[in-house]
PDB file of C-alpha atoms in Angstrom:
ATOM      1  CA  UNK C   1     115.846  80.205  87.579  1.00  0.00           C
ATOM      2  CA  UNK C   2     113.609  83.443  88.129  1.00  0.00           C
ATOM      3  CA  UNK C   3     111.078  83.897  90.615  1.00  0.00           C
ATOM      4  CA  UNK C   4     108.256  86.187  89.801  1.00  0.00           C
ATOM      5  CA  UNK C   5     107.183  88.436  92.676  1.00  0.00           C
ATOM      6  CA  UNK C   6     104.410  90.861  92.999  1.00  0.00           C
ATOM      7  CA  UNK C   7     105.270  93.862  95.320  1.00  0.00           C
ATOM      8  CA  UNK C   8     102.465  95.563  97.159  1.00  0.00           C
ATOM      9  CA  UNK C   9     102.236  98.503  98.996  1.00  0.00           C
ATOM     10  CA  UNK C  10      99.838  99.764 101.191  1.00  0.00           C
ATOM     11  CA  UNK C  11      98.665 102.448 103.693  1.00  0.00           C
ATOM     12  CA  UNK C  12      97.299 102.739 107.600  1.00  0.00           C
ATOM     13  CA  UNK C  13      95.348 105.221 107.554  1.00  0.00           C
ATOM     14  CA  UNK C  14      94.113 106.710 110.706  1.00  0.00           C
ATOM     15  CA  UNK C  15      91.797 109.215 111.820  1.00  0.00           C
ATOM     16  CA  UNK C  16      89.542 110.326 114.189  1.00  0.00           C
ATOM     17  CA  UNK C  17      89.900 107.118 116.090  1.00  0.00           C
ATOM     18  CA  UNK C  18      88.895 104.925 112.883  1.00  0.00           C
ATOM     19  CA  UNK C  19      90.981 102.983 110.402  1.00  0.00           C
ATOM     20  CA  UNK C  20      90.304 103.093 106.437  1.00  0.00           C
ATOM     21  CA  UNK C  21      89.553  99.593 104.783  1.00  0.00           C
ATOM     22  CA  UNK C  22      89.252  98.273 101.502  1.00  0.00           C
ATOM     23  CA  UNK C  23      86.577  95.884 100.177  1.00  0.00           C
ATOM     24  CA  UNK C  24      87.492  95.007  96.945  1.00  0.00           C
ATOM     25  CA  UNK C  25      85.900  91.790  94.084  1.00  0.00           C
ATOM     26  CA  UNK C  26      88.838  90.461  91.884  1.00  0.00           C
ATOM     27  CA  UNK C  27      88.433  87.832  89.621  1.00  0.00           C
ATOM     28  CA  UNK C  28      85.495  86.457  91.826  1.00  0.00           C
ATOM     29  CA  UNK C  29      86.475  86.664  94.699  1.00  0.00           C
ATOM     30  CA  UNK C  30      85.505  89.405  97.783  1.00  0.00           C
ATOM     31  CA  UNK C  31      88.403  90.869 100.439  1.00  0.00           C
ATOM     32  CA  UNK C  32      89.196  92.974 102.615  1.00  0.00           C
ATOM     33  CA  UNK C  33      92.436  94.498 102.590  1.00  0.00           C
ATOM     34  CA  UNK C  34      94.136  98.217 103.323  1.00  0.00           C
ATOM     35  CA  UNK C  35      94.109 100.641 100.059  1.00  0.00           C
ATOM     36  CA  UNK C  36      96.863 100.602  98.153  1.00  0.00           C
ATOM     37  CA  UNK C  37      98.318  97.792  95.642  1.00  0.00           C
ATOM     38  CA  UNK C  38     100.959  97.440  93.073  1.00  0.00           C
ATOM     39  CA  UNK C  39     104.101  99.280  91.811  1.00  0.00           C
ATOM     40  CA  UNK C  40     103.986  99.682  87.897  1.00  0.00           C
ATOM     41  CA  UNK C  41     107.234  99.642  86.617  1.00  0.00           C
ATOM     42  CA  UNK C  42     109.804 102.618  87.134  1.00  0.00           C
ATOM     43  CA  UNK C  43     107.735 104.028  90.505  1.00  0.00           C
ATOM     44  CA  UNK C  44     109.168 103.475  93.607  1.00  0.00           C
ATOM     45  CA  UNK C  45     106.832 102.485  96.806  1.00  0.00           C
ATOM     46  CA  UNK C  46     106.162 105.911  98.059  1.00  0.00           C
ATOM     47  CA  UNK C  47     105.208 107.796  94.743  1.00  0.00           C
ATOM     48  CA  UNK C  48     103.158 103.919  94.101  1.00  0.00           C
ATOM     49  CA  UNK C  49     100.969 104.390  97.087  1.00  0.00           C
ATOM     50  CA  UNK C  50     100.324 107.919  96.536  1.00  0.00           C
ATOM     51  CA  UNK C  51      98.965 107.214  93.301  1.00  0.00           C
ATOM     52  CA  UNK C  52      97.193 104.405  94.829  1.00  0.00           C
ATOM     53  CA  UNK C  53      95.421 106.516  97.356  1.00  0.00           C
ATOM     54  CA  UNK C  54      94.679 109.211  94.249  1.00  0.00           C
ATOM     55  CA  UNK C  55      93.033 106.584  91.924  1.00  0.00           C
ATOM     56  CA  UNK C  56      91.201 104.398  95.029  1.00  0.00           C
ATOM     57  CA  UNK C  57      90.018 107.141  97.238  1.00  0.00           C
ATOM     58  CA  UNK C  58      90.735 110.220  95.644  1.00  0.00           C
ATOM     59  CA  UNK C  59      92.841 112.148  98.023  1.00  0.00           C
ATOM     60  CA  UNK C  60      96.316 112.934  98.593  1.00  0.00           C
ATOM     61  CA  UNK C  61      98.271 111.655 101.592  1.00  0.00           C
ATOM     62  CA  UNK C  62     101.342 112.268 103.021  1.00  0.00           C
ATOM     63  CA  UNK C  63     103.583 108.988 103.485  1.00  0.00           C
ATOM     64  CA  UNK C  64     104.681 108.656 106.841  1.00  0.00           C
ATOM     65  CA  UNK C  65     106.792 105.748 108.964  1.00  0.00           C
ATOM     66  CA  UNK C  66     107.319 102.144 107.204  1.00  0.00           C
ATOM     67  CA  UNK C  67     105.163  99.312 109.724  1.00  0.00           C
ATOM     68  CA  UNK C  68     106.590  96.373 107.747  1.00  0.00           C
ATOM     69  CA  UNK C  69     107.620  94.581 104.888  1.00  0.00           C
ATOM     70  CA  UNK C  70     106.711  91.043 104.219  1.00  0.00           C
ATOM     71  CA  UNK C  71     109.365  88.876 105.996  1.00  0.00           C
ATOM     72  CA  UNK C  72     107.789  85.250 105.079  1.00  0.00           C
ATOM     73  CA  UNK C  73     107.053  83.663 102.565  1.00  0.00           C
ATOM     74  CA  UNK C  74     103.721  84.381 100.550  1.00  0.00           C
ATOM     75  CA  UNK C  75     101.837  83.082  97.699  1.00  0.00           C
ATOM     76  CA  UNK C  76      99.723  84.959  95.718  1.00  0.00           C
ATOM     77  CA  UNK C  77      96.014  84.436  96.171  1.00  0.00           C
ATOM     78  CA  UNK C  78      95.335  85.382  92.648  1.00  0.00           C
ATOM     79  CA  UNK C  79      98.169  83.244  90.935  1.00  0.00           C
ATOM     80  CA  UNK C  80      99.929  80.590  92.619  1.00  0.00           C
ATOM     81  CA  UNK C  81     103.423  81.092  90.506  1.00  0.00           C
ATOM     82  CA  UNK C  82     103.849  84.456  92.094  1.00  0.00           C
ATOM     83  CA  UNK C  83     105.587  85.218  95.491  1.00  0.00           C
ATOM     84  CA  UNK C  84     103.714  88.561  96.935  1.00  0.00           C
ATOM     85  CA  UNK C  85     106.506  90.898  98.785  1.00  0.00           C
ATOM     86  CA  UNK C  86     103.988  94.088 100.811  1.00  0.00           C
ATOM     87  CA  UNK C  87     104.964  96.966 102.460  1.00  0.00           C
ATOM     88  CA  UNK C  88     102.890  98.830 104.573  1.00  0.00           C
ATOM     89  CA  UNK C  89     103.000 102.852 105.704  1.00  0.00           C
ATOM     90  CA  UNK C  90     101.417 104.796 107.641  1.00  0.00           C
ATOM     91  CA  UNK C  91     100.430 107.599 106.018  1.00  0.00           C
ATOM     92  CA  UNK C  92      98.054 110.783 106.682  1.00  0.00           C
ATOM     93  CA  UNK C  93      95.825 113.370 104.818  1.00  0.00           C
ATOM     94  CA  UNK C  94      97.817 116.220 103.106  1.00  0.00           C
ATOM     95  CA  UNK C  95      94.437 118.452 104.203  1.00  0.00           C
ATOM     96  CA  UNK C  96      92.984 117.753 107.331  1.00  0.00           C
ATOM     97  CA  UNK C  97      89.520 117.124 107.227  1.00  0.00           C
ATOM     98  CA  UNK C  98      87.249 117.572 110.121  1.00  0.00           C
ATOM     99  CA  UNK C  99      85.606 114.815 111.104  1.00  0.00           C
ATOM    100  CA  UNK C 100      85.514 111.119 109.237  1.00  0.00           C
ATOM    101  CA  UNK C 101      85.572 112.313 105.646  1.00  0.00           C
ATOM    102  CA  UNK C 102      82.973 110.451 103.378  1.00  0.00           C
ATOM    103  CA  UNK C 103      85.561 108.433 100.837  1.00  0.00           C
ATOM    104  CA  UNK C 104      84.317 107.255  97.544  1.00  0.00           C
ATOM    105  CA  UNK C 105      86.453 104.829  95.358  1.00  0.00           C
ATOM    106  CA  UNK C 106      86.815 105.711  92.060  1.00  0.00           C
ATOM    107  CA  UNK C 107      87.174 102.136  91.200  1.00  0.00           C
ATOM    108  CA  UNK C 108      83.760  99.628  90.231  1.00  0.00           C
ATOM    109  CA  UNK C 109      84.441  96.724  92.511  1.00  0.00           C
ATOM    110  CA  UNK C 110      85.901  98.654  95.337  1.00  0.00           C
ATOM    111  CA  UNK C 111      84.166  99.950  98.288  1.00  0.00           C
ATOM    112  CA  UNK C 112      86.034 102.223 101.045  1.00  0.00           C
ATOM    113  CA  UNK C 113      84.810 102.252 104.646  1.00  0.00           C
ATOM    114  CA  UNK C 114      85.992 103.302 107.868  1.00  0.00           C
ATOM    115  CA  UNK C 115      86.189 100.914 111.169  1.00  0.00           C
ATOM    116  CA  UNK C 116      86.533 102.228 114.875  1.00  0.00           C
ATOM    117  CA  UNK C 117      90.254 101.186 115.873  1.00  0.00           C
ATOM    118  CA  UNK C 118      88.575  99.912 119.010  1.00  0.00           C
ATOM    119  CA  UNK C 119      86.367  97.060 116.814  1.00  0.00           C
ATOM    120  CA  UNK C 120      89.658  96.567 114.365  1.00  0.00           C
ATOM    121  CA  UNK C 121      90.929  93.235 114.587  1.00  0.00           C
ATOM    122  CA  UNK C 122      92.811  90.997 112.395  1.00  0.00           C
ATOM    123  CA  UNK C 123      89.668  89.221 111.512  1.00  0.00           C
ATOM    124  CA  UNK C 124      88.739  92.257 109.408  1.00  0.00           C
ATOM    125  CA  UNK C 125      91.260  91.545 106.722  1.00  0.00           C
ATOM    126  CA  UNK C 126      91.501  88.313 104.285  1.00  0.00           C
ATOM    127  CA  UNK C 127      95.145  87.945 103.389  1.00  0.00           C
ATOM    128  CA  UNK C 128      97.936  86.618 106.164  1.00  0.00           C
ATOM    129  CA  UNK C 129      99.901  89.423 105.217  1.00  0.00           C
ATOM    130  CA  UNK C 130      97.383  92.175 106.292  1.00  0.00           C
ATOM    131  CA  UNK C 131      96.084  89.742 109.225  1.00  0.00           C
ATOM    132  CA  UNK C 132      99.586  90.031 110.396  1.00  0.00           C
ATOM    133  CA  UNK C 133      99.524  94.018 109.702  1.00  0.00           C
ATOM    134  CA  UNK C 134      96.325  94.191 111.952  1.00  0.00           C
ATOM    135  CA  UNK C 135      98.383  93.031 114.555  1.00  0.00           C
ATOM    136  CA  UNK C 136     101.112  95.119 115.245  1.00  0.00           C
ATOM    137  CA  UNK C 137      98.544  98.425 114.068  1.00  0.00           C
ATOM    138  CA  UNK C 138      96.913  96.970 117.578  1.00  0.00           C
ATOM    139  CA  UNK C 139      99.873  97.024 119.070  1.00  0.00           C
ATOM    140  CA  UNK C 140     101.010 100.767 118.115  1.00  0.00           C
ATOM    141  CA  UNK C 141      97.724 102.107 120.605  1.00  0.00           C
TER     142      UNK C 141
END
């Protein structure tokens, strides 16, 4: 018997002290998460959340160090006969801006917004998986 899993990836973006968010609607229902999302088939995760990043905030990043890949089990949200797998980078701007740059998603029910890392808590996100994320971003400093 086959499983279906959706695989996620997603990026930490950091600057100037703040941390980029997501708030997105899907099928009725409001979140906050990190940008990114999924892989279509044939990417692999890096050129995936570049593209993410491109079509969500319109800017190119740089992927840096892996923070983690979902090592429990998940269900999705959005279908219950789907496992979700994430993995989370950190990644950077390819041109640094000066300052918190004023991000605009490209997307209808999306809304991008920056938090000061010192008010960032787990409580900001909606899924486990990026509740669990928040935590060891804390933990980097």
């Amino acid at each position: 018997m086959s499983f279906p899993f959706n695989v996620r990836v997603y990026g930490v973006l950091i600057h100037d002290a703040h941390i980029l968010l997501s708030d997105e609607v899907y099928k009725g229902r409001a979140f906050t998460k990190l940008p990114g999302g999924g892989l279509a088939f044939g990417e692999g995760l890096r050129d995936a959340l570049k593209r993410e990043f491109l079509e969500e905030a319109g800017v190119e990043v740089k992927i840096g160090a892996h923070i983690y890949t979902t090592d429990f089990f998940q269900v999705s949200a959005f279908n219950p006969l789907h496992q979700v797998v994430s993995v989370y980078y950190r990644v950077g701007f390819v041109h640094l801006p000066e300052g918190i740059p004023q991000l605009y998603s490209s997307e209808p029910d999306q809304l991008l917004r920056w938090k000061s890392l010192s008010l960032f808590s787990e409580e900001d996100f909606t899924f486990p998986i990026d509740k669990h994320v928040a935590s060891l971003v804390n933990a980097m400093g």
